[in-house]
Coordinates of C-alpha atoms in Angstrom, one line a residue:
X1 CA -24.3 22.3 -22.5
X2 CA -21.7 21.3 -24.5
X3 CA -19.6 24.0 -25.6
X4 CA -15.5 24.1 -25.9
X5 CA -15.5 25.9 -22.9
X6 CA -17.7 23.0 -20.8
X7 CA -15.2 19.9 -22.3
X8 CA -12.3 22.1 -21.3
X9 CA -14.0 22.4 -17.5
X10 CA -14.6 18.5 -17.9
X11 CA -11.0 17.8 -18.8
X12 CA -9.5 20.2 -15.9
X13 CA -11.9 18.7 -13.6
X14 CA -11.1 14.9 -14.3
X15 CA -7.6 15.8 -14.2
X16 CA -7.6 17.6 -11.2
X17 CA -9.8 15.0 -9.7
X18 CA -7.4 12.7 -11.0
X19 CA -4.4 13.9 -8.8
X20 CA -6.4 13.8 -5.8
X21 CA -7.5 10.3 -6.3
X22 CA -3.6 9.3 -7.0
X23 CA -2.3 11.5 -4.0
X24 CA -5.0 9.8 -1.4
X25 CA -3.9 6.3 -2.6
X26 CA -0.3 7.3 -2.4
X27 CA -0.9 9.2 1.4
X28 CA -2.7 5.6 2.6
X29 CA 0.4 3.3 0.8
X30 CA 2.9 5.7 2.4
X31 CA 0.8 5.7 5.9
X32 CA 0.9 2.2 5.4
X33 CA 4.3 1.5 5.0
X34 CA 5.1 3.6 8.1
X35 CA 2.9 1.6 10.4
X36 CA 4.0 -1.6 8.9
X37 CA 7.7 -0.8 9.9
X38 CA 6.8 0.9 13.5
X39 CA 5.0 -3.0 13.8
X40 CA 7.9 -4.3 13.0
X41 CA 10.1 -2.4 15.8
X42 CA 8.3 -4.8 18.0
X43 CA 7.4 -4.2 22.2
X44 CA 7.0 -0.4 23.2
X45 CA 5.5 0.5 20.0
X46 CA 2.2 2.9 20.7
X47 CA -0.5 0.7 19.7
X48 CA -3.4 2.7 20.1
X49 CA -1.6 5.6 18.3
X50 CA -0.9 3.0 15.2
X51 CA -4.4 1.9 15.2
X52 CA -5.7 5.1 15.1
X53 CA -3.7 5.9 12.0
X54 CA -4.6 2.2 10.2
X55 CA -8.2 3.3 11.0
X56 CA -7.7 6.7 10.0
X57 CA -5.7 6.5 6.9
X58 CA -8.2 3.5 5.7
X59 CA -11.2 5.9 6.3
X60 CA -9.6 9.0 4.1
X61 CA -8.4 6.3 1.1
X62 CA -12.0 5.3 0.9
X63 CA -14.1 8.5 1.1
X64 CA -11.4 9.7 -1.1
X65 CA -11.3 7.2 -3.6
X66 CA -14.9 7.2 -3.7
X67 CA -15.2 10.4 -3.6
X68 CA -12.8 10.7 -7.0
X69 CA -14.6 7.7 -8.8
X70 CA -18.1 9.4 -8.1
X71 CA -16.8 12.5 -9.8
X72 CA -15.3 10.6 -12.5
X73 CA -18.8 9.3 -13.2
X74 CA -20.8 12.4 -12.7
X75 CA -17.9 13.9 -15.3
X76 CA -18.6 11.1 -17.8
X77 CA -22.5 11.4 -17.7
X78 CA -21.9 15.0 -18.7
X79 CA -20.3 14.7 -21.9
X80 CA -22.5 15.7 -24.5
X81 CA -23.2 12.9 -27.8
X82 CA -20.1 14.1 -29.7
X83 CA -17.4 13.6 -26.8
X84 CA -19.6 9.9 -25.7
X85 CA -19.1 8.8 -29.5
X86 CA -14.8 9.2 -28.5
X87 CA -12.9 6.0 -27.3
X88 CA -12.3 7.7 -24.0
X89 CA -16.1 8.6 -24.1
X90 CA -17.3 5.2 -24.4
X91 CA -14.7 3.7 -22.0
X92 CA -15.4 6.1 -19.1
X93 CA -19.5 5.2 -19.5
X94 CA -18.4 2.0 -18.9
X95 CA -16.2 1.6 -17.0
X96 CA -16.7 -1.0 -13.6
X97 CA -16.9 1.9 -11.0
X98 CA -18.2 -0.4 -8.6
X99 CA -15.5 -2.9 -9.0
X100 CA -13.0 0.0 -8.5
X101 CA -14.2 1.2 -5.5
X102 CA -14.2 -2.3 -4.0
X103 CA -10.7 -3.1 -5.0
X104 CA -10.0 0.3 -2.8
X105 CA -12.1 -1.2 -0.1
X106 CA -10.8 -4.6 0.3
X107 CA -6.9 -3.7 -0.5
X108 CA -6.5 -1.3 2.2
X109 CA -9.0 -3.1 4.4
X110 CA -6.9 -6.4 4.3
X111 CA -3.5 -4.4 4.9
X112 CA -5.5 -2.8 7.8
X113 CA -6.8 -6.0 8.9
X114 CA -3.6 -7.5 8.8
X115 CA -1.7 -5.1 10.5
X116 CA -3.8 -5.0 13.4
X117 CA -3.5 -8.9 13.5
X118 CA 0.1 -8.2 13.8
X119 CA -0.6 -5.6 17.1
X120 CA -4.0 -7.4 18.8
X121 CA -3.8 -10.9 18.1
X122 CA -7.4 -9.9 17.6
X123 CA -8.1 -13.7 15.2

């Protein structure tokens, strides 16, 4: 359908969707940050503790980014013909989604990566 009362839904969803996607990223930079400075301390750091959060914290960016950009689609393949013949229509049908999510994948993957180069010597 494609009533006032379904684009409204579609807007509060995206934007709601939205946040979550930009809180995620922002949880794994902040996570990030953290374990980069507790490397940094040097000898008597808990490794296995900081792993576990580099692993963790790169799990929940992606099946939350994901997550978010599969919703964002879904959204954008619900708009009826008038709100697909809008700019933001026509971008969001477009738009790389794939490329996105592997941006996601291989910027927190290589801070991951690096940092547990850093701990392990593991290369």
């Amino acid at each position: 359908m494609n009533t006032s009362a379904d684009r409204d839904r579609r807007q509060r969803f995206g934007a709601q969707r939205g946040r979550d996607l930009y809180w995620g990223i922002t949880l794994g930079l902040v996570v990030n940050a953290a374990t980069m400075f507790m490397i940094t301390l040097g000898v008597g750091v808990p490794k296995l503790a900081i792993t576990a959060a580099i692993v963790g914290s790169f799990i929940f960016v992606c099946i939350n980014s994901f997550d978010c950009m599969d919703d964002f689609k879904a959204n954008a393949n619900d708009m009826g013909e008038e709100e697909r013949a809008t700019h933001l229509g026509k971008k969001l049908l477009v738009a790389p989604w794939g490329m996105f999510k592997t941006l996601v994948f291989l910027i927190f993957g290589a801070i991951g990566i690096c940092q547990l180069q850093d701990m392990w010597k593991i290369f």
